[in-house]
């Protein structure tokens, strides 16, 4: 399990003062077992709701109300296909995809440019503006929910997907600005200087020199934007009225709003919602972890 | 989304400052002016969006806090600080509700940071020692963050039911006495603690990953030196590793405090404040005042409550940043 020598629990060789009452080998095994139990235990805690989500989605009406076993006695795909067909999940799915894609693309365009300006260009008010963007992090969602709705009503975009995308994009500002500014700051200044000597203009340097070098940070920001946007529920719920504009979150909510919630179709719907985002995470998780490392190290 | 944001906020002044300092390049005033203009053009889209969806919105909410309005009347009635007074002590209907919600929110704000640190730090220490399974386990531990949303909260609701999977598991483990025949969300005594557990479950992934990253940046030599000095494994963790990771603990505490104060989506979906009002929290109260009071003129109250939550968040952030700075 562990091959790393450094924090081995056995009193390191040459430590006569250590209270080595038990033989080192026993203690090392004891520590390994403890670690194994802790890690496996939390893996179970982490997965437990998902295990039952999958289980519930494959149970028929009778079995799902009986509770009991994780493995369904008569597993059926019927609930999953039925839920998908009955509730226009394809439409909801495409709406979610549209909102998420638009949010990610706009976030990357807007904050890559802003991050470039913050990182390499000098202009009065730069540090002040930067702080303002980061401070946005502390505004509670519930404080702005109502004003956003009122403003969008006046602008006539309430209930449209653009009415969701614009606040979502702005909501990613603190994190996106911080990560992208950090990434552009890390690019060696000499590259920009030599490109300028070659006569390249600012847009050219940005697009041809900086953007390619910041690719990992761009992917991190895309992922950190896509995940919460896909899962978003609150603003979507209070904004959208027209069922044809619904995203997956609202489709799922509709399922539970029936008089008696059918947990098997609710879990089937939940599974449809989480699978795409899990796949996206698994495909790009390398960037996610590295991006966070960069953020912590500053 | 924002959850990960503050992870670097502590170091951001440095980032900008560092970029600013070596930048005293000689340039003619003309070229400097052109650069400033380019700078403004590059940030213009972000600033415009921020001005409308950020500053304007927050200012609007602030003004609304001083008005009485039901959302339909053609104009606002200015009432000064009445909304704040009504919420805090004066109104016989709203004030007691706010007090109870504030008490619940306070429990959540104490329990969630403590439990999140207590779970995620040992987990990260254990995970850092594992080589082969680390990547897989990290992904497993991360699922709650990736899927955090309505779907997962319905799954929790499902397993917390009277005949649900949590009671089932307790029975299997021979802990039948801990089972809840009414379901964990149905019993007034267990509903709020259960919601705290679910919140911690969603907060652990990011905290764990931040600790894990922090552990990887610790100089191996320090730990080896401690062990050469005769410190055992526990002693090393407690006296060397934990103090070194204090900046990360400060960030984790800040993030979890913030979501404990602002987060109410889990409550809205899973309990809607119930049973009775036993899981009512301030965010939920503000949401109801804003969206669920039909024609009653409560939008100003919602604005005032939202602003109080904002003020508390700022105070907490300042305290936390100061604590962070004094330690490093």
XYZ file of C-alpha atoms in Angstrom:
626
model
C 0.000 0.000 0.000
C 2.575 2.517 1.040
C 6.070 2.600 -0.245
C 7.009 6.043 0.897
C 9.744 5.896 3.492
C 9.402 9.319 5.044
C 6.446 9.310 7.423
C 6.714 5.617 8.292
C 5.219 5.135 11.725
C 7.965 2.874 12.900
C 10.452 4.810 14.969
C 13.048 5.576 12.342
C 16.305 3.680 12.771
C 18.619 5.260 15.260
C 15.980 6.730 17.537
C 16.614 5.072 20.861
C 14.420 7.610 22.624
C 11.294 6.541 20.758
C 8.839 4.524 22.825
C 9.300 1.391 20.725
C 7.390 -0.900 23.000
C 5.896 -2.931 20.176
C 8.037 -4.341 17.400
C 8.247 -1.885 14.533
C 6.795 -4.372 12.049
C 3.599 -4.841 14.070
C 3.116 -1.133 14.391
C 3.637 -0.604 10.697
C 1.007 -3.214 9.907
C -1.299 -1.632 12.448
C -0.896 1.774 10.815
C -1.545 0.287 7.393
C -4.727 -1.355 8.554
C -5.883 1.873 10.163
C -5.223 3.817 6.986
C -6.892 1.173 4.865
C -10.004 1.186 7.041
C -10.185 4.996 7.024
C -9.799 5.250 3.255
C -12.185 2.419 2.431
C -14.699 3.658 4.994
C -14.849 7.124 3.516
C -14.981 5.730 -0.003
C -18.165 3.967 1.092
C -19.552 7.158 2.661
C -18.726 9.033 -0.529
C -20.346 6.476 -2.817
C -23.277 5.353 -0.693
C -25.937 7.696 -2.098
C -24.781 6.934 -5.651
C -24.953 3.182 -5.093
C -28.570 3.541 -4.050
C -29.289 5.975 -6.851
C -28.233 3.311 -9.346
C -30.024 0.610 -7.384
C -33.254 2.612 -7.161
C -33.232 3.395 -10.869
C -33.370 -0.308 -11.710
C -36.088 -1.346 -9.253
C -39.728 -1.789 -10.212
C -42.618 -0.026 -8.452
C -43.130 -2.769 -5.903
C -39.558 -3.313 -4.945
C -38.627 0.347 -4.601
C -41.147 0.980 -1.822
C -40.075 -2.126 0.090
C -36.597 -0.703 0.692
C -34.147 -3.435 1.499
C -31.528 -4.836 -0.779
C -29.023 -2.824 -2.748
C -29.065 -5.275 -5.649
C -32.552 -5.274 -7.203
C -34.225 -8.679 -7.298
C -35.806 -8.040 -10.684
C -33.634 -5.367 -12.277
C -35.433 -3.526 -15.060
C -34.320 -0.989 -17.643
C -37.931 -0.042 -18.132
C -37.937 2.745 -15.520
C -34.917 4.426 -17.047
C -36.280 4.427 -20.605
C -39.738 5.336 -19.386
C -38.462 8.322 -17.411
C -36.391 9.487 -20.350
C -39.301 9.282 -22.797
C -42.134 10.476 -20.642
C -40.500 13.658 -19.440
C -38.943 15.206 -22.530
C -35.575 14.522 -20.984
C -33.921 14.870 -24.362
C -35.187 18.454 -24.614
C -34.095 19.206 -21.072
C -30.767 17.586 -21.765
C -30.201 19.761 -24.837
C -31.245 22.874 -22.903
C -28.757 22.065 -20.138
C -26.094 21.458 -22.750
C -26.840 24.781 -24.458
C -26.767 26.803 -21.227
C -23.593 25.093 -20.009
C -21.761 25.411 -23.332
C -22.675 29.082 -23.740
C -21.594 29.837 -20.182
C -18.260 28.078 -20.618
C -17.459 29.717 -23.955
C -18.348 33.216 -22.768
C -16.447 32.708 -19.509
C -13.310 31.691 -21.378
C -13.538 34.554 -23.896
C -14.261 37.288 -21.383
C -11.972 36.286 -18.540
C -9.046 35.152 -20.650
C -8.937 38.674 -22.064
C -9.367 40.184 -18.601
C -6.736 37.889 -17.098
C -4.305 38.871 -19.841
C -4.860 42.542 -19.106
C -4.435 42.034 -15.362
C -1.317 39.919 -15.824
C 0.704 41.771 -18.449
C -0.760 45.159 -19.328
C -0.252 48.303 -17.219
C -3.167 50.645 -16.791
C -4.385 52.887 -13.985
C -6.830 51.221 -11.591
C -5.639 47.730 -12.397
C -5.019 46.422 -8.862
C -8.185 48.082 -7.628
C -10.336 46.477 -10.331
C -8.746 43.121 -9.667
C -9.703 43.294 -6.008
C -13.232 44.272 -6.919
C -13.605 41.135 -9.042
C -12.295 38.917 -6.261
C -14.550 40.574 -3.681
C -17.543 39.432 -5.705
C -16.862 36.034 -4.185
C -18.408 37.096 -0.912
C -21.762 38.205 -2.234
C -24.320 35.595 -1.164
C -26.379 34.076 -3.940
C -29.636 34.790 -2.161
C -28.777 38.500 -1.908
C -28.611 38.900 -5.676
C -31.269 36.408 -6.735
C -34.191 38.813 -6.458
C -32.477 41.871 -7.995
C -31.338 39.723 -10.935
C -34.904 38.624 -11.573
C -36.221 42.195 -11.367
C -33.506 43.529 -13.659
C -33.990 40.784 -16.220
C -37.710 41.379 -16.163
C -37.062 45.017 -17.087
C -34.545 44.071 -19.769
C -36.946 41.513 -21.197
C -34.548 38.578 -20.935
C -36.203 36.918 -17.956
C -37.086 33.319 -18.728
C -34.673 33.037 -21.644
C -31.474 31.052 -21.571
C -29.472 34.271 -21.970
C -31.017 35.429 -18.722
C -29.338 32.456 -17.087
C -26.029 32.577 -18.926
C -25.154 36.208 -18.143
C -25.404 35.917 -14.331
C -23.696 32.517 -14.461
C -20.757 33.965 -16.387
C -20.465 36.878 -13.999
C -20.660 34.450 -11.083
C -17.536 32.656 -12.293
C -15.611 35.962 -12.448
C -13.668 35.756 -9.152
C -12.315 32.280 -9.712
C -11.762 32.626 -13.456
C -9.975 35.961 -13.112
C -7.735 34.620 -10.342
C -6.787 31.406 -12.137
C -6.226 32.970 -15.553
C -4.345 35.988 -14.230
C -2.120 33.569 -12.356
C -1.535 31.470 -15.460
C -0.674 34.469 -17.663
C 1.609 35.921 -15.000
C 3.613 32.692 -15.098
C 4.413 33.137 -18.813
C 7.998 34.467 -19.194
C 8.050 38.172 -20.049
C 10.770 37.590 -22.632
C 8.311 35.848 -24.925
C 6.147 38.938 -25.078
C 9.105 41.259 -25.527
C 10.550 39.258 -28.397
C 7.155 39.024 -30.071
C 6.896 42.810 -29.834
C 10.306 43.228 -31.365
C 9.041 41.102 -34.263
C 6.274 43.657 -34.671
C 3.364 41.635 -33.291
C 0.436 43.605 -31.900
C -1.238 42.965 -28.554
C -4.131 40.827 -29.887
C -1.665 38.719 -31.810
C 0.570 38.149 -28.756
C -2.483 37.284 -26.675
C -3.894 34.792 -29.151
C -0.701 33.233 -30.484
C 1.671 33.298 -27.529
C -0.265 33.468 -24.265
C -3.438 31.489 -24.948
C -1.647 28.312 -26.101
C 0.665 28.428 -23.079
C -2.268 28.830 -20.692
C -4.172 25.858 -22.103
C -4.186 23.832 -18.838
C -5.583 26.804 -16.896
C -8.209 27.379 -19.593
C -9.338 23.760 -19.317
C -9.438 24.039 -15.514
C -11.630 27.120 -15.738
C -13.863 25.430 -18.315
C -14.339 22.457 -15.995
C -14.902 24.590 -12.899
C -17.519 26.532 -14.852
C -19.211 23.585 -16.512
C -19.777 21.496 -13.374
C -21.751 24.000 -11.261
C -23.575 25.360 -14.302
C -24.768 21.889 -15.223
C -25.974 21.344 -11.643
C -27.480 24.810 -11.124
C -30.979 24.823 -9.723
C -31.900 28.004 -7.833
C -31.666 30.791 -10.396
C -32.967 28.414 -13.039
C -35.980 27.612 -10.887
C -36.961 31.214 -10.235
C -36.211 32.345 -13.817
C -37.782 29.811 -16.111
C -41.521 29.555 -16.557
C -41.817 27.974 -19.944
C -41.460 24.216 -19.771
C -39.808 24.074 -23.179
C -36.880 26.053 -21.767
C -36.403 23.762 -18.750
C -32.995 22.314 -17.929
C -32.390 18.881 -16.429
C -32.506 20.215 -12.840
C -36.027 21.489 -13.371
C -37.108 18.360 -15.200
C -35.965 16.382 -12.213
C -37.770 18.680 -9.835
C -40.943 18.159 -11.845
C -40.611 14.429 -11.246
C -40.606 14.887 -7.493
C -43.457 17.377 -7.566
C -45.929 14.641 -8.489
C -48.314 13.806 -5.662
C -46.506 10.651 -4.638
C -42.820 10.771 -5.509
C -41.871 7.566 -7.285
C -38.363 7.045 -6.081
C -37.404 4.671 -8.859
C -38.143 7.165 -11.611
C -36.704 9.973 -9.475
C -33.455 8.029 -9.128
C -33.513 7.211 -12.847
C -33.824 10.928 -13.584
C -31.065 11.722 -11.083
C -28.807 9.202 -12.792
C -29.436 10.849 -16.169
C -28.444 14.206 -14.641
C -25.219 13.096 -12.968
C -23.745 10.739 -15.573
C -22.647 13.391 -18.112
C -20.941 15.528 -15.481
C -19.177 12.510 -13.953
C -17.884 11.494 -17.385
C -16.673 15.033 -18.051
C -14.866 15.090 -14.721
C -13.232 11.709 -15.251
C -12.022 12.752 -18.700
C -10.508 16.041 -17.541
C -9.707 15.459 -13.875
C -5.968 15.777 -14.446
C -6.492 19.461 -15.250
C -8.816 19.902 -12.352
C -6.309 18.691 -9.787
C -3.412 20.569 -11.334
C -5.456 23.746 -11.546
C -6.273 23.545 -7.873
C -2.616 22.903 -7.042
C -1.765 26.062 -8.939
C -4.429 28.000 -7.070
C -3.228 26.865 -3.646
C 0.395 27.526 -4.399
C -0.540 30.947 -5.760
C -18.277 27.122 -8.299
C -17.077 29.735 -6.023
C -16.118 27.053 -3.574
C -12.658 26.790 -4.999
C -12.249 30.458 -5.539
C -10.847 31.645 -2.278
C -8.236 28.967 -2.392
C -5.930 31.494 -3.922
C -7.426 34.699 -2.654
C -4.913 34.759 0.137
C -2.106 34.895 -2.344
C -3.671 37.098 -4.978
C -2.376 40.446 -3.806
C 1.037 38.926 -4.184
C 0.315 37.777 -7.712
C -0.715 41.175 -8.903
C 1.949 42.915 -6.910
C 4.662 40.673 -8.244
C 3.583 41.313 -11.787
C 3.396 45.024 -11.156
C 6.785 45.568 -9.640
C 9.231 44.533 -12.323
C 7.105 46.299 -14.874
C 8.773 49.694 -14.775
C 9.813 49.332 -18.327
C 11.027 52.442 -19.977
C 8.443 53.506 -22.462
C 7.484 56.742 -24.052
C 4.340 58.325 -22.596
C 2.662 57.544 -25.920
C 3.340 53.844 -25.800
C 2.252 53.720 -22.172
C -1.007 55.417 -23.058
C -1.570 52.964 -25.861
C -0.919 50.061 -23.491
C -3.399 51.428 -20.969
C -6.000 51.765 -23.716
C -5.374 48.183 -24.806
C -5.703 47.108 -21.195
C -9.093 48.759 -20.871
C -10.252 47.206 -24.111
C -9.256 43.742 -22.903
C -11.121 44.033 -19.620
C -14.080 45.979 -21.026
C -16.410 42.967 -21.520
C -15.705 41.674 -18.008
C -16.198 45.116 -16.481
C -19.445 45.804 -18.342
C -20.904 42.486 -17.236
C -19.660 43.083 -13.711
C -21.174 46.560 -13.604
C -24.595 45.257 -14.601
C -24.755 41.819 -12.983
C -22.534 42.681 -10.017
C -22.466 46.296 -8.864
C -25.899 47.330 -10.118
C -27.533 44.205 -8.722
C -25.912 44.508 -5.298
C -26.745 48.223 -5.118
C -30.317 47.520 -6.156
C -30.653 44.944 -3.376
C -29.228 47.433 -0.914
C -31.774 50.117 -1.852
C -34.597 47.622 -1.819
C -33.730 46.898 1.811
C -35.005 50.379 2.691
C -38.312 50.074 0.858
C -41.634 48.323 1.192
C -42.771 46.697 -2.031
C -44.680 43.633 -3.199
C -43.155 43.468 -6.656
C -46.297 44.617 -8.439
C -47.050 48.122 -7.158
C -45.770 50.832 -9.504
C -43.453 52.398 -6.924
C -41.605 51.701 -3.711
C -42.565 53.134 -0.322
C -39.447 54.282 1.465
C -39.415 53.078 5.052
C -35.838 53.743 6.123
C -34.486 51.178 8.556
C -37.922 49.691 9.286
C -37.174 46.445 7.454
C -34.064 45.857 9.522
C -35.923 46.616 12.772
C -38.837 44.363 11.777
C -36.545 41.456 11.012
C -34.346 41.845 14.062
C -36.868 42.460 16.834
C -39.999 44.446 16.012
C -42.291 42.384 13.844
C -44.223 39.719 15.804
C -44.339 37.387 12.791
C -40.959 37.769 11.120
C -38.633 38.456 14.063
C -39.200 35.136 15.893
C -38.792 33.260 12.598
C -35.544 35.091 11.888
C -34.303 34.351 15.403
C -34.972 30.662 15.061
C -33.432 30.534 11.578
C -30.410 32.440 12.891
C -29.976 29.915 15.697
C -30.063 27.014 13.239
C -27.677 28.830 10.904
C -25.292 29.354 13.812
C -25.315 25.620 14.628
C -24.550 24.866 11.000
C -21.776 27.481 10.930
C -20.106 25.905 13.954
C -20.602 22.252 13.101
C -19.827 22.257 9.381
C -16.318 23.824 9.511
C -15.290 21.736 12.520
C -16.541 18.470 11.056
C -15.198 19.226 7.584
C -11.694 19.817 8.942
C -11.970 16.816 11.284
C -12.836 14.546 8.350
C -10.790 15.970 5.506
C -7.434 16.440 7.263
C -7.005 12.802 8.435
C -8.383 11.649 5.110
C -5.773 13.667 3.209
C -2.970 12.466 5.490
C -4.030 8.868 4.910
C -4.478 9.380 1.175
C -1.049 10.996 0.832
C 0.549 7.791 2.118
C -1.114 5.608 -0.486
C 0.579 5.398 -3.837
C -1.207 2.994 -6.118
C -4.843 3.623 -5.245
C -4.482 7.368 -4.752
C -5.811 8.535 -8.105
C -8.830 6.228 -7.958
C -9.705 7.130 -4.370
C -9.311 10.823 -5.101
C -11.861 10.542 -7.886
C -14.210 8.595 -5.637
C -13.930 11.204 -2.896
C -14.562 13.903 -5.455
C -17.884 12.609 -6.724
C -19.919 14.574 -4.145
C -18.453 17.846 -5.425
C -18.831 17.010 -9.098
C -22.468 16.012 -8.750
C -23.464 18.486 -6.051
C -26.959 19.499 -7.043
C -30.568 18.543 -6.983
C -29.991 14.985 -8.235
C -27.735 14.005 -5.374
C -29.930 15.618 -2.753
C -32.860 13.558 -3.965
C -30.649 10.489 -3.591
C -29.924 11.508 0.004
C -33.611 12.003 0.623
C -34.234 8.528 -0.738
C -31.697 6.820 1.521
C -32.756 8.789 4.620
C -36.362 7.609 4.358
C -37.908 5.479 7.123
C -37.339 2.278 5.118
C -34.297 3.747 3.377
C -30.745 2.625 2.952
C -29.278 4.362 5.999
C -31.593 2.544 8.378
C -30.896 -0.615 6.381
C -27.137 -0.191 6.794
C -27.472 0.484 10.528
C -29.464 -2.738 10.845
C -26.794 -4.682 8.935
C -24.085 -3.315 11.218
C -26.020 -4.348 14.298
C -26.678 -0.735 15.229
C -30.436 -1.134 15.164
C -30.795 1.173 18.151
C -29.608 4.086 16.001
C -32.279 3.521 13.365
C -34.885 6.224 12.900
C -38.340 4.749 12.370
C -39.642 8.158 11.225
C -36.715 8.688 8.871
C -33.820 10.965 9.680
C -35.458 14.011 8.120
C -38.840 13.296 9.663
C -37.721 13.373 13.273
C -37.352 16.949 14.592
C -34.436 15.890 16.776
C -32.338 14.399 13.955
C -33.321 16.607 11.000
C -30.851 19.447 11.540
C -27.892 17.190 12.480
C -28.657 15.130 9.376
C -28.631 18.238 7.181
C -25.278 19.158 8.726
C -23.900 15.734 7.802
C -25.109 16.123 4.205
C -23.527 19.581 4.015
C -20.216 18.259 5.353
C -20.390 15.463 2.788
C -20.515 18.067 0.002
C -17.737 20.193 1.555
C -15.192 17.440 2.239
C -13.998 16.887 -1.374
C -12.557 20.357 -1.914
C -11.146 20.557 1.626
C -9.556 17.131 1.250
C -7.973 18.031 -2.076
C -6.610 21.280 -0.649
C -5.031 19.457 2.289
C -3.655 16.812 -0.051
C -2.072 19.509 -2.191
C -0.701 21.192 0.911
C 0.809 17.941 2.129
C 2.621 17.540 -1.173
C 4.214 20.963 -0.833
C 5.628 20.251 2.649
C 9.364 19.835 2.630
C 10.156 16.150 3.260
C 13.263 17.233 5.157
C 11.177 18.841 7.898
C 9.336 15.621 8.571
C 12.498 13.551 8.463
C 14.162 15.980 10.869
C 11.236 15.661 13.293
C 11.498 11.899 13.166
C 15.224 11.960 13.686
C 14.550 14.048 16.778
C 12.543 11.147 18.089
C 9.035 12.347 17.305
C 6.688 9.478 16.538
C 4.225 9.502 13.681
C 1.363 11.025 15.654
C 3.649 13.573 17.197
C 4.945 14.564 13.747
C 1.417 15.005 12.397
C 0.281 17.073 15.364
C 3.345 19.248 15.933
C 4.787 19.611 12.439
C 2.281 18.855 9.678
C -0.849 20.401 11.237
C 0.816 23.769 12.041
C 2.384 23.918 8.580
C -1.007 23.436 6.979
C -2.704 26.118 9.051
C -3.071 28.507 6.113
C -5.013 25.791 4.319
C -7.152 25.190 7.393
C -7.922 28.910 7.439
C -9.070 28.781 3.806
C -11.121 25.643 4.415
C -12.786 27.257 7.417
C -13.542 30.400 5.406
C -15.066 28.432 2.531
C -17.178 26.220 4.775
C -18.330 29.150 6.915
C -19.423 30.891 3.770
C -21.415 27.986 2.470
C -22.907 27.350 5.912
C -24.045 30.965 6.031
C -25.286 31.284 2.448
C -26.125 27.773 1.403
C -29.755 26.860 1.573
C -30.260 24.919 -1.647
C -29.782 21.601 0.174
C -32.354 22.664 2.752
C -34.796 23.910 0.125
C -34.644 20.640 -1.770
C -34.448 18.150 1.076
C -36.547 19.553 3.947
C -37.857 22.988 2.964
C -37.282 23.969 6.587
C -39.242 21.066 8.045
C -40.331 19.188 9.985
C -42.163 22.242 11.304
C -39.454 24.871 11.319
C -36.720 22.638 12.687
C -34.353 23.095 9.750
C -35.187 26.676 8.849
C -32.027 28.642 8.009
C -31.493 32.317 7.143
C -30.881 31.770 3.432
C -34.130 29.860 3.176
C -35.960 32.597 5.048
C -34.609 35.260 2.669
C -35.589 33.105 -0.298
C -39.143 32.738 0.984
C -39.479 36.476 1.611
C -38.286 37.142 -1.926
C -40.193 34.555 -3.894
C -42.896 32.828 -1.910
C -44.948 35.515 -0.266
C -47.401 36.136 -3.103
C -48.668 39.712 -2.848
C -47.383 40.570 0.627
C -44.922 43.493 0.507
C -41.931 41.484 1.719
C -39.401 42.173 -1.027
C -37.781 44.914 1.054
C -37.462 42.489 3.948
C -35.772 40.035 1.607
C -33.353 42.744 0.470
C -32.543 43.681 4.062
C -31.982 40.083 5.138
C -29.820 39.422 2.078
C -27.712 42.435 2.936
C -27.280 41.343 6.528
C -25.991 37.989 5.259
C -23.582 39.845 2.961
C -22.316 41.998 5.854
C -21.687 38.939 8.040
C -19.828 37.270 5.165
C -17.548 40.280 4.748
C -16.809 40.463 8.486
C -15.998 36.747 8.567
C -13.736 37.068 5.536
C -11.844 39.977 7.107
C -11.396 38.154 10.423
C -10.251 35.054 8.610
C -7.804 36.869 6.359
C -6.331 38.685 9.339
C -5.929 35.412 11.245
C -4.335 33.906 8.163
C -1.879 36.765 7.767
C -0.820 36.768 11.403
C -0.007 33.080 11.241
C 2.033 32.981 8.088
